[in-house]
Amino acid sequence: QVQLVESGGGLVQAGGSLRLSCAASARTFSSYDLGWFRQAPGKERESVASISWSGGSTYYVDSVKGRFTISRDNVKNTVYLQMNSLKPEDTAVYFCAARLGLTYGLGTRSLFNYWGQGTQVTVSS
């Protein structure tokens, strides 16, 4: 069983930065792939960024490439999403998710089976 708790969301102006954190309860945190997903009202939940259990593979949706960075700290059992150059279209509820490490599908929502409850990110123009 893995419990995930997000933090770091808030209101920021366009062009600003936020860092989201997700603290996990997993005893074997380093065995899990971690991902960040977001959902805006009326839209599908989409994968934003994911990182493999080894840290050797990452996934980013095209719209955030070059602006967002996912990282993990296996000592603190925490995954981060550094978000720079934020745009109003980044406004959404951001969720972190986990799965036991796989070799594929870092950006596939259905393959993640542990979820946090989300944190709101609002970017003003």
PDB file of N, CA, C and O in Angstrom, residues 11-71:
ATOM      1  N   LEU A  11      -1.289  29.918  -6.239  1.00  0.00           N
ATOM      2  CA  LEU A  11      -1.531  30.918  -7.271  1.00  0.00           C
ATOM      3  C   LEU A  11      -0.217  31.580  -7.647  1.00  0.00           C
ATOM      4  O   LEU A  11       0.533  32.030  -6.776  1.00  0.00           O
ATOM      5  N   VAL A  12       0.047  31.656  -8.931  1.00  0.00           N
ATOM      6  CA  VAL A  12       1.273  32.264  -9.413  1.00  0.00           C
ATOM      7  C   VAL A  12       0.978  33.014 -10.701  1.00  0.00           C
ATOM      8  O   VAL A  12       0.064  32.654 -11.443  1.00  0.00           O
ATOM      9  N   GLN A  13       1.749  34.060 -10.949  1.00  0.00           N
ATOM     10  CA  GLN A  13       1.573  34.814 -12.179  1.00  0.00           C
ATOM     11  C   GLN A  13       2.219  34.095 -13.358  1.00  0.00           C
ATOM     12  O   GLN A  13       3.141  33.299 -13.193  1.00  0.00           O
ATOM     13  N   ALA A  14       1.733  34.371 -14.547  1.00  0.00           N
ATOM     14  CA  ALA A  14       2.344  33.801 -15.737  1.00  0.00           C
ATOM     15  C   ALA A  14       3.826  34.143 -15.788  1.00  0.00           C
ATOM     16  O   ALA A  14       4.228  35.267 -15.505  1.00  0.00           O
ATOM     17  N   GLY A  15       4.624  33.158 -16.152  1.00  0.00           N
ATOM     18  CA  GLY A  15       6.064  33.316 -16.180  1.00  0.00           C
ATOM     19  C   GLY A  15       6.749  32.943 -14.891  1.00  0.00           C
ATOM     20  O   GLY A  15       7.983  32.830 -14.861  1.00  0.00           O
ATOM     21  N   GLY A  16       5.985  32.728 -13.847  1.00  0.00           N
ATOM     22  CA  GLY A  16       6.538  32.375 -12.559  1.00  0.00           C
ATOM     23  C   GLY A  16       6.808  30.897 -12.425  1.00  0.00           C
ATOM     24  O   GLY A  16       6.655  30.118 -13.372  1.00  0.00           O
ATOM     25  N   SER A  17       7.193  30.504 -11.220  1.00  0.00           N
ATOM     26  CA  SER A  17       7.587  29.130 -10.955  1.00  0.00           C
ATOM     27  C   SER A  17       6.924  28.599  -9.699  1.00  0.00           C
ATOM     28  O   SER A  17       6.604  29.349  -8.772  1.00  0.00           O
ATOM     29  N   LEU A  18       6.720  27.307  -9.675  1.00  0.00           N
ATOM     30  CA  LEU A  18       6.268  26.586  -8.503  1.00  0.00           C
ATOM     31  C   LEU A  18       6.987  25.250  -8.455  1.00  0.00           C
ATOM     32  O   LEU A  18       7.367  24.709  -9.499  1.00  0.00           O
ATOM     33  N   ARG A  19       7.158  24.724  -7.266  1.00  0.00           N
ATOM     34  CA  ARG A  19       7.667  23.377  -7.109  1.00  0.00           C
ATOM     35  C   ARG A  19       6.663  22.556  -6.326  1.00  0.00           C
ATOM     36  O   ARG A  19       6.366  22.862  -5.169  1.00  0.00           O
ATOM     37  N   LEU A  20       6.148  21.524  -6.960  1.00  0.00           N
ATOM     38  CA  LEU A  20       5.240  20.605  -6.307  1.00  0.00           C
ATOM     39  C   LEU A  20       6.027  19.471  -5.668  1.00  0.00           C
ATOM     40  O   LEU A  20       7.035  19.016  -6.209  1.00  0.00           O
ATOM     41  N   SER A  21       5.555  19.023  -4.526  1.00  0.00           N
ATOM     42  CA  SER A  21       6.162  17.902  -3.834  1.00  0.00           C
ATOM     43  C   SER A  21       5.111  16.843  -3.575  1.00  0.00           C
ATOM     44  O   SER A  21       3.941  17.153  -3.367  1.00  0.00           O
ATOM     45  N   CYS A  22       5.526  15.614  -3.587  1.00  0.00           N
ATOM     46  CA  CYS A  22       4.641  14.504  -3.273  1.00  0.00           C
ATOM     47  C   CYS A  22       5.380  13.569  -2.336  1.00  0.00           C
ATOM     48  O   CYS A  22       6.381  12.957  -2.730  1.00  0.00           O
ATOM     49  N   ALA A  23       4.894  13.471  -1.113  1.00  0.00           N
ATOM     50  CA  ALA A  23       5.488  12.598  -0.116  1.00  0.00           C
ATOM     51  C   ALA A  23       4.782  11.255  -0.130  1.00  0.00           C
ATOM     52  O   ALA A  23       3.559  11.187  -0.108  1.00  0.00           O
ATOM     53  N   ALA A  24       5.555  10.196  -0.139  1.00  0.00           N
ATOM     54  CA  ALA A  24       5.019   8.845  -0.242  1.00  0.00           C
ATOM     55  C   ALA A  24       5.321   8.040   1.006  1.00  0.00           C
ATOM     56  O   ALA A  24       6.345   8.239   1.666  1.00  0.00           O
ATOM     57  N   SER A  25       4.424   7.115   1.302  1.00  0.00           N
ATOM     58  CA  SER A  25       4.578   6.250   2.472  1.00  0.00           C
ATOM     59  C   SER A  25       5.297   4.951   2.160  1.00  0.00           C
ATOM     60  O   SER A  25       5.601   4.187   3.069  1.00  0.00           O
ATOM     61  N   ALA A  26       5.552   4.686   0.900  1.00  0.00           N
ATOM     62  CA  ALA A  26       6.082   3.395   0.480  1.00  0.00           C
ATOM     63  C   ALA A  26       7.395   3.058   1.171  1.00  0.00           C
ATOM     64  O   ALA A  26       8.327   3.863   1.184  1.00  0.00           O
ATOM     65  N   ARG A  27       7.465   1.860   1.682  1.00  0.00           N
ATOM     66  CA  ARG A  27       8.692   1.397   2.327  1.00  0.00           C
ATOM     67  C   ARG A  27       9.802   1.183   1.304  1.00  0.00           C
ATOM     68  O   ARG A  27      10.976   1.420   1.605  1.00  0.00           O
ATOM     69  N   THR A  28       9.405   0.735   0.119  1.00  0.00           N
ATOM     70  CA  THR A  28      10.351   0.520  -0.971  1.00  0.00           C
ATOM     71  C   THR A  28      10.122   1.556  -2.058  1.00  0.00           C
ATOM     72  O   THR A  28       9.868   1.225  -3.218  1.00  0.00           O
ATOM     73  N   PHE A  29      10.237   2.803  -1.678  1.00  0.00           N
ATOM     74  CA  PHE A  29       9.956   3.913  -2.578  1.00  0.00           C
ATOM     75  C   PHE A  29      10.768   3.827  -3.861  1.00  0.00           C
ATOM     76  O   PHE A  29      10.263   4.139  -4.940  1.00  0.00           O
ATOM     77  N   SER A  30      12.008   3.399  -3.749  1.00  0.00           N
ATOM     78  CA  SER A  30      12.881   3.365  -4.907  1.00  0.00           C
ATOM     79  C   SER A  30      12.468   2.328  -5.940  1.00  0.00           C
ATOM     80  O   SER A  30      13.018   2.309  -7.041  1.00  0.00           O
ATOM     81  N   SER A  31      11.510   1.467  -5.607  1.00  0.00           N
ATOM     82  CA  SER A  31      11.030   0.457  -6.541  1.00  0.00           C
ATOM     83  C   SER A  31       9.895   0.958  -7.428  1.00  0.00           C
ATOM     84  O   SER A  31       9.450   0.238  -8.322  1.00  0.00           O
ATOM     85  N   TYR A  32       9.419   2.173  -7.186  1.00  0.00           N
ATOM     86  CA  TYR A  32       8.240   2.682  -7.864  1.00  0.00           C
ATOM     87  C   TYR A  32       8.576   3.706  -8.931  1.00  0.00           C
ATOM     88  O   TYR A  32       9.453   4.561  -8.745  1.00  0.00           O
ATOM     89  N   ASP A  33       7.848   3.606 -10.039  1.00  0.00           N
ATOM     90  CA  ASP A  33       7.789   4.704 -10.989  1.00  0.00           C
ATOM     91  C   ASP A  33       6.850   5.764 -10.413  1.00  0.00           C
ATOM     92  O   ASP A  33       5.842   5.440  -9.788  1.00  0.00           O
ATOM     93  N   LEU A  34       7.172   7.023 -10.634  1.00  0.00           N
ATOM     94  CA  LEU A  34       6.374   8.131 -10.126  1.00  0.00           C
ATOM     95  C   LEU A  34       5.960   9.040 -11.276  1.00  0.00           C
ATOM     96  O   LEU A  34       6.743   9.256 -12.213  1.00  0.00           O
ATOM     97  N   GLY A  35       4.762   9.572 -11.173  1.00  0.00           N
ATOM     98  CA  GLY A  35       4.286  10.456 -12.213  1.00  0.00           C
ATOM     99  C   GLY A  35       3.479  11.619 -11.670  1.00  0.00           C
ATOM    100  O   GLY A  35       2.940  11.558 -10.561  1.00  0.00           O
ATOM    101  N   TRP A  36       3.430  12.680 -12.458  1.00  0.00           N
ATOM    102  CA  TRP A  36       2.568  13.823 -12.195  1.00  0.00           C
ATOM    103  C   TRP A  36       1.543  13.918 -13.316  1.00  0.00           C
ATOM    104  O   TRP A  36       1.893  13.839 -14.497  1.00  0.00           O
ATOM    105  N   PHE A  37       0.299  14.098 -12.938  1.00  0.00           N
ATOM    106  CA  PHE A  37      -0.807  14.236 -13.864  1.00  0.00           C
ATOM    107  C   PHE A  37      -1.578  15.491 -13.514  1.00  0.00           C
ATOM    108  O   PHE A  37      -1.498  15.982 -12.392  1.00  0.00           O
ATOM    109  N   ARG A  38      -2.319  16.005 -14.454  1.00  0.00           N
ATOM    110  CA  ARG A  38      -3.119  17.187 -14.171  1.00  0.00           C
ATOM    111  C   ARG A  38      -4.470  17.094 -14.867  1.00  0.00           C
ATOM    112  O   ARG A  38      -4.617  16.442 -15.894  1.00  0.00           O
ATOM    113  N   GLN A  39      -5.432  17.775 -14.280  1.00  0.00           N
ATOM    114  CA  GLN A  39      -6.774  17.784 -14.838  1.00  0.00           C
ATOM    115  C   GLN A  39      -7.398  19.155 -14.634  1.00  0.00           C
ATOM    116  O   GLN A  39      -7.519  19.629 -13.508  1.00  0.00           O
ATOM    117  N   ALA A  40      -7.776  19.771 -15.730  1.00  0.00           N
ATOM    118  CA  ALA A  40      -8.506  21.019 -15.703  1.00  0.00           C
ATOM    119  C   ALA A  40      -9.993  20.724 -15.850  1.00  0.00           C
ATOM    120  O   ALA A  40     -10.373  19.684 -16.405  1.00  0.00           O
ATOM    121  N   PRO A  41     -10.847  21.616 -15.369  1.00  0.00           N
ATOM    122  CA  PRO A  41     -12.291  21.382 -15.488  1.00  0.00           C
ATOM    123  C   PRO A  41     -12.707  21.119 -16.931  1.00  0.00           C
ATOM    124  O   PRO A  41     -12.322  21.849 -17.843  1.00  0.00           O
ATOM    125  N   GLY A  42     -13.483  20.060 -17.129  1.00  0.00           N
ATOM    126  CA  GLY A  42     -13.975  19.726 -18.443  1.00  0.00           C
ATOM    127  C   GLY A  42     -12.979  19.043 -19.354  1.00  0.00           C
ATOM    128  O   GLY A  42     -13.294  18.793 -20.520  1.00  0.00           O
ATOM    129  N   LYS A  43     -11.793  18.744 -18.850  1.00  0.00           N
ATOM    130  CA  LYS A  43     -10.768  18.120 -19.663  1.00  0.00           C
ATOM    131  C   LYS A  43     -10.356  16.772 -19.077  1.00  0.00           C
ATOM    132  O   LYS A  43     -10.563  16.499 -17.902  1.00  0.00           O
ATOM    133  N   GLU A  44      -9.782  15.951 -19.928  1.00  0.00           N
ATOM    134  CA  GLU A  44      -9.265  14.661 -19.491  1.00  0.00           C
ATOM    135  C   GLU A  44      -8.035  14.860 -18.615  1.00  0.00           C
ATOM    136  O   GLU A  44      -7.274  15.815 -18.787  1.00  0.00           O
ATOM    137  N   ARG A  45      -7.852  13.947 -17.672  1.00  0.00           N
ATOM    138  CA  ARG A  45      -6.632  13.949 -16.900  1.00  0.00           C
ATOM    139  C   ARG A  45      -5.485  13.498 -17.794  1.00  0.00           C
ATOM    140  O   ARG A  45      -5.563  12.464 -18.447  1.00  0.00           O
ATOM    141  N   GLU A  46      -4.433  14.283 -17.821  1.00  0.00           N
ATOM    142  CA  GLU A  46      -3.325  13.988 -18.702  1.00  0.00           C
ATOM    143  C   GLU A  46      -2.034  13.804 -17.927  1.00  0.00           C
ATOM    144  O   GLU A  46      -1.827  14.392 -16.867  1.00  0.00           O
ATOM    145  N   SER A  47      -1.181  12.991 -18.488  1.00  0.00           N
ATOM    146  CA  SER A  47       0.148  12.813 -17.928  1.00  0.00           C
ATOM    147  C   SER A  47       0.987  14.041 -18.219  1.00  0.00           C
ATOM    148  O   SER A  47       1.002  14.541 -19.348  1.00  0.00           O
ATOM    149  N   VAL A  48       1.684  14.529 -17.210  1.00  0.00           N
ATOM    150  CA  VAL A  48       2.543  15.694 -17.344  1.00  0.00           C
ATOM    151  C   VAL A  48       4.010  15.288 -17.386  1.00  0.00           C
ATOM    152  O   VAL A  48       4.754  15.678 -18.288  1.00  0.00           O
ATOM    153  N   ALA A  49       4.430  14.529 -16.398  1.00  0.00           N
ATOM    154  CA  ALA A  49       5.817  14.108 -16.305  1.00  0.00           C
ATOM    155  C   ALA A  49       5.902  12.868 -15.436  1.00  0.00           C
ATOM    156  O   ALA A  49       5.159  12.736 -14.464  1.00  0.00           O
ATOM    157  N   SER A  50       6.797  11.965 -15.786  1.00  0.00           N
ATOM    158  CA  SER A  50       6.991  10.752 -15.016  1.00  0.00           C
ATOM    159  C   SER A  50       8.471  10.417 -14.964  1.00  0.00           C
ATOM    160  O   SER A  50       9.240  10.834 -15.834  1.00  0.00           O
ATOM    161  N   ILE A  51       8.839   9.653 -13.955  1.00  0.00           N
ATOM    162  CA  ILE A  51      10.225   9.240 -13.792  1.00  0.00           C
ATOM    163  C   ILE A  51      10.256   7.790 -13.345  1.00  0.00           C
ATOM    164  O   ILE A  51       9.466   7.365 -12.501  1.00  0.00           O
ATOM    165  N   SER A  52      11.160   7.036 -13.918  1.00  0.00           N
ATOM    166  CA  SER A  52      11.237   5.616 -13.623  1.00  0.00           C
ATOM    167  C   SER A  52      11.832   5.369 -12.246  1.00  0.00           C
ATOM    168  O   SER A  52      12.446   6.249 -11.631  1.00  0.00           O
ATOM    169  N   TRP A  53      11.670   4.153 -11.777  1.00  0.00           N
ATOM    170  CA  TRP A  53      12.186   3.782 -10.455  1.00  0.00           C
ATOM    171  C   TRP A  53      13.685   4.006 -10.350  1.00  0.00           C
ATOM    172  O   TRP A  53      14.192   4.352  -9.276  1.00  0.00           O
ATOM    173  N   SER A  54      14.379   3.815 -11.457  1.00  0.00           N
ATOM    174  CA  SER A  54      15.823   3.974 -11.460  1.00  0.00           C
ATOM    175  C   SER A  54      16.262   5.422 -11.628  1.00  0.00           C
ATOM    176  O   SER A  54      17.431   5.742 -11.403  1.00  0.00           O
ATOM    177  N   GLY A  55      15.329   6.265 -12.037  1.00  0.00           N
ATOM    178  CA  GLY A  55      15.668   7.630 -12.378  1.00  0.00           C
ATOM    179  C   GLY A  55      16.271   7.785 -13.755  1.00  0.00           C
ATOM    180  O   GLY A  55      16.566   8.904 -14.180  1.00  0.00           O
ATOM    181  N   GLY A  56      16.439   6.676 -14.457  1.00  0.00           N
ATOM    182  CA  GLY A  56      17.105   6.707 -15.737  1.00  0.00           C
ATOM    183  C   GLY A  56      16.227   7.073 -16.914  1.00  0.00           C
ATOM    184  O   GLY A  56      16.744   7.361 -17.996  1.00  0.00           O
ATOM    185  N   SER A  57      14.915   7.050 -16.718  1.00  0.00           N
ATOM    186  CA  SER A  57      13.992   7.373 -17.791  1.00  0.00           C
ATOM    187  C   SER A  57      12.984   8.391 -17.304  1.00  0.00           C
ATOM    188  O   SER A  57      12.512   8.314 -16.167  1.00  0.00           O
ATOM    189  N   THR A  58      12.653   9.325 -18.159  1.00  0.00           N
ATOM    190  CA  THR A  58      11.625  10.312 -17.855  1.00  0.00           C
ATOM    191  C   THR A  58      10.694  10.467 -19.038  1.00  0.00           C
ATOM    192  O   THR A  58      11.030  10.129 -20.176  1.00  0.00           O
ATOM    193  N   TYR A  59       9.523  10.969 -18.736  1.00  0.00           N
ATOM    194  CA  TYR A  59       8.536  11.297 -19.752  1.00  0.00           C
ATOM    195  C   TYR A  59       8.009  12.695 -19.475  1.00  0.00           C
ATOM    196  O   TYR A  59       7.757  13.053 -18.316  1.00  0.00           O
ATOM    197  N   TYR A  60       7.842  13.478 -20.537  1.00  0.00           N
ATOM    198  CA  TYR A  60       7.208  14.785 -20.435  1.00  0.00           C
ATOM    199  C   TYR A  60       6.224  14.948 -21.579  1.00  0.00           C
ATOM    200  O   TYR A  60       6.534  14.620 -22.726  1.00  0.00           O
ATOM    201  N   VAL A  61       5.062  15.453 -21.266  1.00  0.00           N
ATOM    202  CA  VAL A  61       4.140  15.805 -22.324  1.00  0.00           C
ATOM    203  C   VAL A  61       4.724  16.995 -23.094  1.00  0.00           C
ATOM    204  O   VAL A  61       5.434  17.833 -22.523  1.00  0.00           O
ATOM    205  N   ASP A  62       4.456  17.037 -24.382  1.00  0.00           N
ATOM    206  CA  ASP A  62       5.091  18.042 -25.234  1.00  0.00           C
ATOM    207  C   ASP A  62       4.902  19.468 -24.726  1.00  0.00           C
ATOM    208  O   ASP A  62       5.807  20.299 -24.837  1.00  0.00           O
ATOM    209  N   SER A  63       3.758  19.744 -24.168  1.00  0.00           N
ATOM    210  CA  SER A  63       3.439  21.108 -23.779  1.00  0.00           C
ATOM    211  C   SER A  63       4.278  21.637 -22.613  1.00  0.00           C
ATOM    212  O   SER A  63       4.298  22.843 -22.372  1.00  0.00           O
ATOM    213  N   VAL A  64       4.969  20.755 -21.889  1.00  0.00           N
ATOM    214  CA  VAL A  64       5.771  21.203 -20.751  1.00  0.00           C
ATOM    215  C   VAL A  64       7.257  20.972 -20.946  1.00  0.00           C
ATOM    216  O   VAL A  64       8.053  21.366 -20.081  1.00  0.00           O
ATOM    217  N   LYS A  65       7.647  20.372 -22.045  1.00  0.00           N
ATOM    218  CA  LYS A  65       9.062  20.108 -22.277  1.00  0.00           C
ATOM    219  C   LYS A  65       9.861  21.405 -22.276  1.00  0.00           C
ATOM    220  O   LYS A  65       9.482  22.386 -22.903  1.00  0.00           O
ATOM    221  N   GLY A  66      10.958  21.385 -21.556  1.00  0.00           N
ATOM    222  CA  GLY A  66      11.792  22.561 -21.436  1.00  0.00           C
ATOM    223  C   GLY A  66      11.383  23.498 -20.326  1.00  0.00           C
ATOM    224  O   GLY A  66      12.137  24.424 -19.998  1.00  0.00           O
ATOM    225  N   ARG A  67      10.212  23.284 -19.742  1.00  0.00           N
ATOM    226  CA  ARG A  67       9.724  24.149 -18.674  1.00  0.00           C
ATOM    227  C   ARG A  67       9.612  23.423 -17.340  1.00  0.00           C
ATOM    228  O   ARG A  67       9.849  24.022 -16.288  1.00  0.00           O
ATOM    229  N   PHE A  68       9.219  22.160 -17.376  1.00  0.00           N
ATOM    230  CA  PHE A  68       9.014  21.378 -16.162  1.00  0.00           C
ATOM    231  C   PHE A  68      10.124  20.346 -16.016  1.00  0.00           C
ATOM    232  O   PHE A  68      10.626  19.815 -17.013  1.00  0.00           O
ATOM    233  N   THR A  69      10.466  20.033 -14.777  1.00  0.00           N
ATOM    234  CA  THR A  69      11.450  19.004 -14.491  1.00  0.00           C
ATOM    235  C   THR A  69      10.956  18.129 -13.352  1.00  0.00           C
ATOM    236  O   THR A  69      10.593  18.635 -12.287  1.00  0.00           O
ATOM    237  N   ILE A  70      10.946  16.833 -13.580  1.00  0.00           N
ATOM    238  CA  ILE A  70      10.578  15.894 -12.530  1.00  0.00           C
ATOM    239  C   ILE A  70      11.850  15.326 -11.916  1.00  0.00           C
ATOM    240  O   ILE A  70      12.834  15.081 -12.613  1.00  0.00           O
ATOM    241  N   SER A  71      11.831  15.136 -10.618  1.00  0.00           N
ATOM    242  CA  SER A  71      12.967  14.557  -9.925  1.00  0.00           C
ATOM    243  C   SER A  71      12.470  13.783  -8.717  1.00  0.00           C
ATOM    244  O   SER A  71      11.321  13.920  -8.308  1.00  0.00           O
TER     245      SER A  71
END
